[in-house]
Amino acid sequence: VQVVESGGGLVQPGGSLRLSCVGTGYALDIFDMGWYRQAPGLSRELVASISTSAYTNYKDSVDGRFTIIRDRAKNALYLQMDDLKPEDTAVYYCNTVTPINAWWGQGTQVTVSS
């Protein structure tokens, strides 16, 4: 099983990015999935999750700005990030809500700066 994250980059405050996570070797839609992030010097944190029944949940600081989306046909997970703030700068990862260590990939870097 492998998950590959992409879509990060440098964006100005107030901008948007859409992150992608594509799974190979296993169907992602049988898991409760989440997007995590880790900023320098801080622990990795869960910022958004989606259950197998499409229930979504967000960290308070991103609620209303981020949207987690599941595409079962593409075996993919997305994170639409709008109104980005400098404090959103981090490496973003996808994994199951109860993380599977072997699934941690390289992540994708998001940098919000003017």
Tab-separated table of N, CA and C in Angstrom:
chain	number	residue	atom	x	y	z
A	1	VAL	N	0.848	-1.187	0.000
A	1	VAL	CA	0.000	0.000	0.000
A	1	VAL	C	0.881	1.232	0.000
A	2	GLN	N	0.508	2.184	-0.832
A	2	GLN	CA	1.253	3.432	-0.891
A	2	GLN	C	0.274	4.574	-1.099
A	3	VAL	N	0.526	5.675	-0.415
A	3	VAL	CA	-0.226	6.891	-0.679
A	3	VAL	C	0.779	7.956	-1.092
A	4	VAL	N	0.426	8.737	-2.080
A	4	VAL	CA	1.307	9.777	-2.586
A	4	VAL	C	0.560	11.092	-2.563
A	5	GLU	N	1.128	12.045	-1.838
A	5	GLU	CA	0.530	13.370	-1.730
A	5	GLU	C	1.165	14.313	-2.747
A	6	SER	N	0.365	15.249	-3.234
A	6	SER	CA	0.871	16.256	-4.171
A	6	SER	C	-0.018	17.489	-4.100
A	7	GLY	N	0.428	18.535	-4.774
A	7	GLY	CA	-0.384	19.735	-4.882
A	7	GLY	C	0.052	20.896	-4.033
A	8	GLY	N	1.076	20.704	-3.221
A	8	GLY	CA	1.547	21.796	-2.386
A	8	GLY	C	2.291	22.846	-3.197
A	9	GLY	N	2.697	23.892	-2.506
A	9	GLY	CA	3.435	24.955	-3.174
A	9	GLY	C	3.491	26.201	-2.326
A	10	LEU	N	3.965	27.263	-2.949
A	10	LEU	CA	4.053	28.568	-2.293
A	10	LEU	C	2.856	29.405	-2.728
A	11	VAL	N	2.155	29.956	-1.768
A	11	VAL	CA	0.972	30.749	-2.067
A	11	VAL	C	0.926	31.945	-1.125
A	12	GLN	N	0.355	33.030	-1.595
A	12	GLN	CA	0.230	34.217	-0.768
A	12	GLN	C	-0.923	34.062	0.220
A	13	PRO	N	-0.881	34.770	1.323
A	13	PRO	CA	-2.023	34.750	2.251
A	13	PRO	C	-3.316	35.099	1.512
A	14	GLY	N	-4.355	34.353	1.840
A	14	GLY	CA	-5.635	34.527	1.162
A	14	GLY	C	-5.804	33.661	-0.064
A	15	GLY	N	-4.745	33.009	-0.482
A	15	GLY	CA	-4.801	32.167	-1.671
A	15	GLY	C	-5.368	30.783	-1.390
A	16	SER	N	-5.388	29.966	-2.443
A	16	SER	CA	-5.962	28.624	-2.365
A	16	SER	C	-5.007	27.589	-2.945
A	17	LEU	N	-5.131	26.386	-2.431
A	17	LEU	CA	-4.441	25.215	-2.978
A	17	LEU	C	-5.355	24.015	-2.842
A	18	ARG	N	-5.147	23.038	-3.711
A	18	ARG	CA	-5.887	21.777	-3.623
A	18	ARG	C	-4.867	20.653	-3.552
A	19	LEU	N	-4.836	19.978	-2.440
A	19	LEU	CA	-3.919	18.867	-2.265
A	19	LEU	C	-4.588	17.565	-2.704
A	20	SER	N	-3.775	16.659	-3.222
A	20	SER	CA	-4.265	15.358	-3.663
A	20	SER	C	-3.506	14.255	-2.956
A	21	CYS	N	-4.209	13.161	-2.716
A	21	CYS	CA	-3.610	11.958	-2.137
A	21	CYS	C	-4.171	10.780	-2.916
A	22	VAL	N	-3.305	10.064	-3.588
A	22	VAL	CA	-3.736	8.927	-4.388
A	22	VAL	C	-3.197	7.656	-3.756
A	23	GLY	N	-4.064	6.682	-3.612
A	23	GLY	CA	-3.679	5.418	-3.021
A	23	GLY	C	-3.494	4.346	-4.069
A	24	THR	N	-2.508	3.495	-3.860
A	24	THR	CA	-2.304	2.346	-4.727
A	24	THR	C	-2.163	1.105	-3.852
A	25	GLY	N	-2.702	0.021	-4.319
A	25	GLY	CA	-2.572	-1.250	-3.617
A	25	GLY	C	-3.694	-1.561	-2.650
A	26	TYR	N	-4.530	-0.575	-2.358
A	26	TYR	CA	-5.637	-0.806	-1.423
A	26	TYR	C	-6.672	0.291	-1.640
A	27	ALA	N	-7.914	-0.046	-1.428
A	27	ALA	CA	-8.977	0.932	-1.604
A	27	ALA	C	-9.049	1.846	-0.392
A	28	LEU	N	-8.961	3.144	-0.623
A	28	LEU	CA	-9.012	4.092	0.480
A	28	LEU	C	-10.416	4.228	1.049
A	29	ASP	N	-11.423	3.883	0.265
A	29	ASP	CA	-12.783	4.191	0.700
A	29	ASP	C	-13.305	3.260	1.784
A	30	ILE	N	-12.513	2.279	2.174
A	30	ILE	CA	-12.956	1.434	3.289
A	30	ILE	C	-12.424	1.947	4.623
A	31	PHE	N	-11.682	3.057	4.548
A	31	PHE	CA	-11.092	3.630	5.761
A	31	PHE	C	-11.655	5.016	6.047
A	32	ASP	N	-11.699	5.356	7.325
A	32	ASP	CA	-11.860	6.758	7.700
A	32	ASP	C	-10.515	7.412	7.430
A	33	MET	N	-10.515	8.448	6.587
A	33	MET	CA	-9.261	9.049	6.137
A	33	MET	C	-9.096	10.458	6.672
A	34	GLY	N	-7.843	10.884	6.746
A	34	GLY	CA	-7.588	12.224	7.246
A	34	GLY	C	-6.414	12.887	6.565
A	35	TRP	N	-6.406	14.202	6.649
A	35	TRP	CA	-5.253	15.005	6.262
A	35	TRP	C	-4.596	15.509	7.544
A	36	TYR	N	-3.290	15.338	7.586
A	36	TYR	CA	-2.487	15.770	8.717
A	36	TYR	C	-1.500	16.829	8.235
A	37	ARG	N	-0.960	17.570	9.181
A	37	ARG	CA	0.112	18.494	8.834
A	37	ARG	C	1.116	18.551	9.981
A	38	GLN	N	2.339	18.891	9.590
A	38	GLN	CA	3.397	19.053	10.577
A	38	GLN	C	4.213	20.280	10.222
A	39	ALA	N	4.169	21.249	11.112
A	39	ALA	CA	4.966	22.463	10.951
A	39	ALA	C	6.310	22.270	11.649
A	40	PRO	N	7.335	23.019	11.238
A	40	PRO	CA	8.654	22.882	11.869
A	40	PRO	C	8.591	23.045	13.378
A	41	GLY	N	9.179	22.076	14.078
A	41	GLY	CA	9.236	22.148	15.532
A	41	GLY	C	7.974	21.740	16.257
A	42	LEU	N	6.954	21.365	15.503
A	42	LEU	CA	5.682	20.988	16.120
A	42	LEU	C	5.337	19.538	15.802
A	43	SER	N	4.410	18.984	16.571
A	43	SER	CA	3.955	17.619	16.320
A	43	SER	C	2.999	17.578	15.127
A	44	ARG	N	2.906	16.424	14.533
A	44	ARG	CA	1.946	16.232	13.449
A	44	ARG	C	0.541	16.282	14.028
A	45	GLU	N	-0.369	16.942	13.323
A	45	GLU	CA	-1.741	17.081	13.811
A	45	GLU	C	-2.736	16.763	12.703
A	46	LEU	N	-3.870	16.266	13.123
A	46	LEU	CA	-4.961	15.976	12.200
A	46	LEU	C	-5.740	17.259	11.972
A	47	VAL	N	-5.920	17.637	10.713
A	47	VAL	CA	-6.643	18.885	10.429
A	47	VAL	C	-8.010	18.651	9.810
A	48	ALA	N	-8.199	17.506	9.156
A	48	ALA	CA	-9.492	17.226	8.540
A	48	ALA	C	-9.648	15.726	8.396
A	49	SER	N	-10.871	15.255	8.536
A	49	SER	CA	-11.122	13.823	8.382
A	49	SER	C	-12.455	13.606	7.697
A	50	ILE	N	-12.568	12.434	7.071
A	50	ILE	CA	-13.815	12.036	6.432
A	50	ILE	C	-14.023	10.561	6.706
A	51	SER	N	-15.212	10.230	7.178
A	51	SER	CA	-15.504	8.844	7.509
A	51	SER	C	-15.944	8.083	6.257
A	52	THR	N	-16.094	6.785	6.406
A	52	THR	CA	-16.571	5.971	5.292
A	52	THR	C	-18.000	6.344	4.891
A	53	SER	N	-18.721	6.964	5.814
A	53	SER	CA	-20.080	7.424	5.495
A	53	SER	C	-20.121	8.903	5.148
A	54	ALA	N	-18.944	9.472	4.862
A	54	ALA	CA	-18.803	10.847	4.370
A	54	ALA	C	-19.024	11.914	5.438
A	55	TYR	N	-18.989	11.526	6.699
A	55	TYR	CA	-19.030	12.529	7.766
A	55	TYR	C	-17.666	13.207	7.840
A	56	THR	N	-17.674	14.536	7.835
A	56	THR	CA	-16.414	15.276	7.875
A	56	THR	C	-16.239	15.996	9.204
A	57	ASN	N	-14.989	16.192	9.551
A	57	ASN	CA	-14.670	16.906	10.795
A	57	ASN	C	-13.391	17.694	10.563
A	58	TYR	N	-13.319	18.883	11.184
A	58	TYR	CA	-12.189	19.776	10.943
A	58	TYR	C	-11.647	20.329	12.245
A	59	LYS	N	-10.339	20.558	12.245
A	59	LYS	CA	-9.725	21.304	13.341
A	59	LYS	C	-10.323	22.703	13.332
A	60	ASP	N	-10.531	23.266	14.526
A	60	ASP	CA	-11.209	24.556	14.624
A	60	ASP	C	-10.551	25.631	13.754
A	61	SER	N	-9.227	25.641	13.708
A	61	SER	CA	-8.527	26.721	13.012
A	61	SER	C	-8.669	26.664	11.494
A	62	VAL	N	-9.134	25.544	10.943
A	62	VAL	CA	-9.293	25.437	9.496
A	62	VAL	C	-10.759	25.297	9.091
A	63	ASP	N	-11.627	25.124	10.059
A	63	ASP	CA	-13.051	24.938	9.766
A	63	ASP	C	-13.580	26.154	9.015
A	64	GLY	N	-14.262	25.893	7.904
A	64	GLY	CA	-14.783	26.973	7.085
A	64	GLY	C	-13.839	27.406	5.984
A	65	ARG	N	-12.581	26.976	6.060
A	65	ARG	CA	-11.592	27.315	5.038
A	65	ARG	C	-11.122	26.094	4.255
A	66	PHE	N	-11.085	24.949	4.907
A	66	PHE	CA	-10.623	23.712	4.270
A	66	PHE	C	-11.820	22.797	4.038
A	67	THR	N	-11.737	22.017	2.948
A	67	THR	CA	-12.767	21.027	2.643
A	67	THR	C	-12.099	19.732	2.238
A	68	ILE	N	-12.439	18.664	2.928
A	68	ILE	CA	-11.904	17.340	2.583
A	68	ILE	C	-12.899	16.639	1.671
A	69	ILE	N	-12.367	16.038	0.616
A	69	ILE	CA	-13.209	15.434	-0.417
A	69	ILE	C	-12.658	14.055	-0.741
A	70	ARG	N	-13.550	13.103	-0.920
A	70	ARG	CA	-13.135	11.752	-1.287
A	70	ARG	C	-13.637	11.447	-2.692
A	71	ASP	N	-12.790	10.903	-3.530
A	71	ASP	CA	-13.180	10.469	-4.885
A	71	ASP	C	-12.960	8.963	-4.963
A	72	ARG	N	-14.038	8.233	-4.813
A	72	ARG	CA	-13.917	6.771	-4.764
A	72	ARG	C	-13.464	6.205	-6.113
A	73	ALA	N	-13.911	6.790	-7.194
A	73	ALA	CA	-13.568	6.282	-8.525
A	73	ALA	C	-12.064	6.381	-8.788
A	74	LYS	N	-11.438	7.420	-8.259
A	74	LYS	CA	-10.012	7.624	-8.479
A	74	LYS	C	-9.160	7.117	-7.318
A	75	ASN	N	-9.824	6.557	-6.310
A	75	ASN	CA	-9.121	6.100	-5.116
A	75	ASN	C	-8.255	7.224	-4.549
A	76	ALA	N	-8.884	8.386	-4.425
A	76	ALA	CA	-8.135	9.584	-4.054
A	76	ALA	C	-8.844	10.361	-2.958
A	77	LEU	N	-8.061	11.166	-2.300
A	77	LEU	CA	-8.522	12.059	-1.246
A	77	LEU	C	-7.976	13.439	-1.565
A	78	TYR	N	-8.781	14.466	-1.388
A	78	TYR	CA	-8.352	15.824	-1.681
A	78	TYR	C	-8.556	16.716	-0.461
A	79	LEU	N	-7.788	17.796	-0.424
A	79	LEU	CA	-7.994	18.822	0.582
A	79	LEU	C	-8.000	20.167	-0.135
A	80	GLN	N	-9.175	20.753	-0.247
A	80	GLN	CA	-9.300	22.084	-0.817
A	80	GLN	C	-9.056	23.091	0.297
A	81	MET	N	-8.052	23.921	0.103
A	81	MET	CA	-7.662	24.889	1.131
A	81	MET	C	-7.847	26.293	0.582
A	82	ASP	N	-8.721	27.038	1.190
A	82	ASP	CA	-8.999	28.419	0.782
A	82	ASP	C	-8.627	29.377	1.907
A	83	ASP	N	-8.474	30.648	1.536
A	83	ASP	CA	-8.138	31.695	2.509
A	83	ASP	C	-6.958	31.256	3.388
A	84	LEU	N	-5.905	30.817	2.728
A	84	LEU	CA	-4.753	30.306	3.461
A	84	LEU	C	-4.075	31.394	4.282
A	85	LYS	N	-3.547	30.984	5.416
A	85	LYS	CA	-2.879	31.879	6.348
A	85	LYS	C	-1.438	31.404	6.568
A	86	PRO	N	-0.552	32.294	6.962
A	86	PRO	CA	0.833	31.874	7.204
A	86	PRO	C	0.935	30.712	8.188
A	87	GLU	N	0.024	30.644	9.150
A	87	GLU	CA	0.076	29.550	10.130
A	87	GLU	C	-0.339	28.205	9.554
A	88	ASP	N	-0.789	28.190	8.309
A	88	ASP	CA	-1.091	26.923	7.624
A	88	ASP	C	0.165	26.313	7.008
A	89	THR	N	1.267	27.025	7.055
A	89	THR	CA	2.519	26.510	6.498
A	89	THR	C	2.950	25.242	7.221
A	90	ALA	N	3.138	24.173	6.454
A	90	ALA	CA	3.473	22.867	7.026
A	90	ALA	C	3.660	21.870	5.887
A	91	VAL	N	4.131	20.690	6.245
A	91	VAL	CA	4.082	19.553	5.332
A	91	VAL	C	2.776	18.817	5.602
A	92	TYR	N	2.040	18.541	4.552
A	92	TYR	CA	0.731	17.910	4.662
A	92	TYR	C	0.806	16.456	4.206
A	93	TYR	N	0.141	15.596	4.976
A	93	TYR	CA	0.126	14.162	4.723
A	93	TYR	C	-1.302	13.631	4.751
A	94	CYS	N	-1.520	12.524	4.058
A	94	CYS	CA	-2.799	11.826	4.242
A	94	CYS	C	-2.514	10.468	4.872
A	95	ASN	N	-3.489	9.989	5.617
A	95	ASN	CA	-3.382	8.690	6.283
A	95	ASN	C	-4.751	8.354	6.824
A	96	THR	N	-4.891	7.167	7.341
A	96	THR	CA	-6.140	6.812	7.989
A	96	THR	C	-6.282	7.602	9.289
A	97	VAL	N	-7.488	7.698	9.805
A	97	VAL	CA	-7.723	8.468	11.025
A	97	VAL	C	-6.972	7.849	12.207
A	98	THR	N	-6.908	6.551	12.217
A	98	THR	CA	-5.987	5.869	13.145
A	98	THR	C	-4.759	5.551	12.306
A	99	PRO	N	-3.727	6.386	12.389
A	99	PRO	CA	-2.652	6.310	11.398
A	99	PRO	C	-1.981	4.941	11.298
A	100	ILE	N	-1.702	4.573	10.067
A	100	ILE	CA	-0.944	3.366	9.785
A	100	ILE	C	0.478	3.806	9.488
A	101	ASN	N	1.407	3.384	10.316
A	101	ASN	CA	2.780	3.894	10.183
A	101	ASN	C	3.356	3.714	8.787
A	102	ALA	N	3.067	2.568	8.183
A	102	ALA	CA	3.637	2.284	6.866
A	102	ALA	C	3.072	3.184	5.774
A	103	TRP	N	2.006	3.907	6.074
A	103	TRP	CA	1.370	4.763	5.079
A	103	TRP	C	1.930	6.185	5.061
A	104	TRP	N	2.749	6.533	6.047
A	104	TRP	CA	3.291	7.895	6.021
A	104	TRP	C	4.191	8.058	4.807
A	105	GLY	N	3.827	8.983	3.929
A	105	GLY	CA	4.627	9.234	2.743
A	105	GLY	C	5.515	10.438	2.940
A	106	GLN	N	5.931	11.015	1.818
A	106	GLN	CA	6.811	12.176	1.861
A	106	GLN	C	6.055	13.450	2.193
A	107	GLY	N	4.766	13.417	1.981
A	107	GLY	CA	3.979	14.612	2.214
A	107	GLY	C	4.180	15.633	1.113
A	108	THR	N	3.468	16.734	1.236
A	108	THR	CA	3.605	17.821	0.279
A	108	THR	C	3.696	19.137	1.045
A	109	GLN	N	4.677	19.941	0.681
A	109	GLN	CA	4.961	21.173	1.417
A	109	GLN	C	4.016	22.288	0.984
A	110	VAL	N	3.396	22.923	1.967
A	110	VAL	CA	2.577	24.106	1.733
A	110	VAL	C	3.230	25.268	2.466
A	111	THR	N	3.525	26.314	1.728
A	111	THR	CA	4.128	27.508	2.313
A	111	THR	C	3.251	28.709	1.983
A	112	VAL	N	2.787	29.384	3.021
A	112	VAL	CA	1.938	30.561	2.848
A	112	VAL	C	2.743	31.776	3.280
A	113	SER	N	3.080	32.592	2.311
A	113	SER	CA	3.947	33.738	2.600
A	113	SER	C	3.774	34.799	1.533
A	114	SER	N	3.922	36.041	1.943
A	114	SER	CA	3.881	37.133	0.983
A	114	SER	C	5.287	37.487	0.522
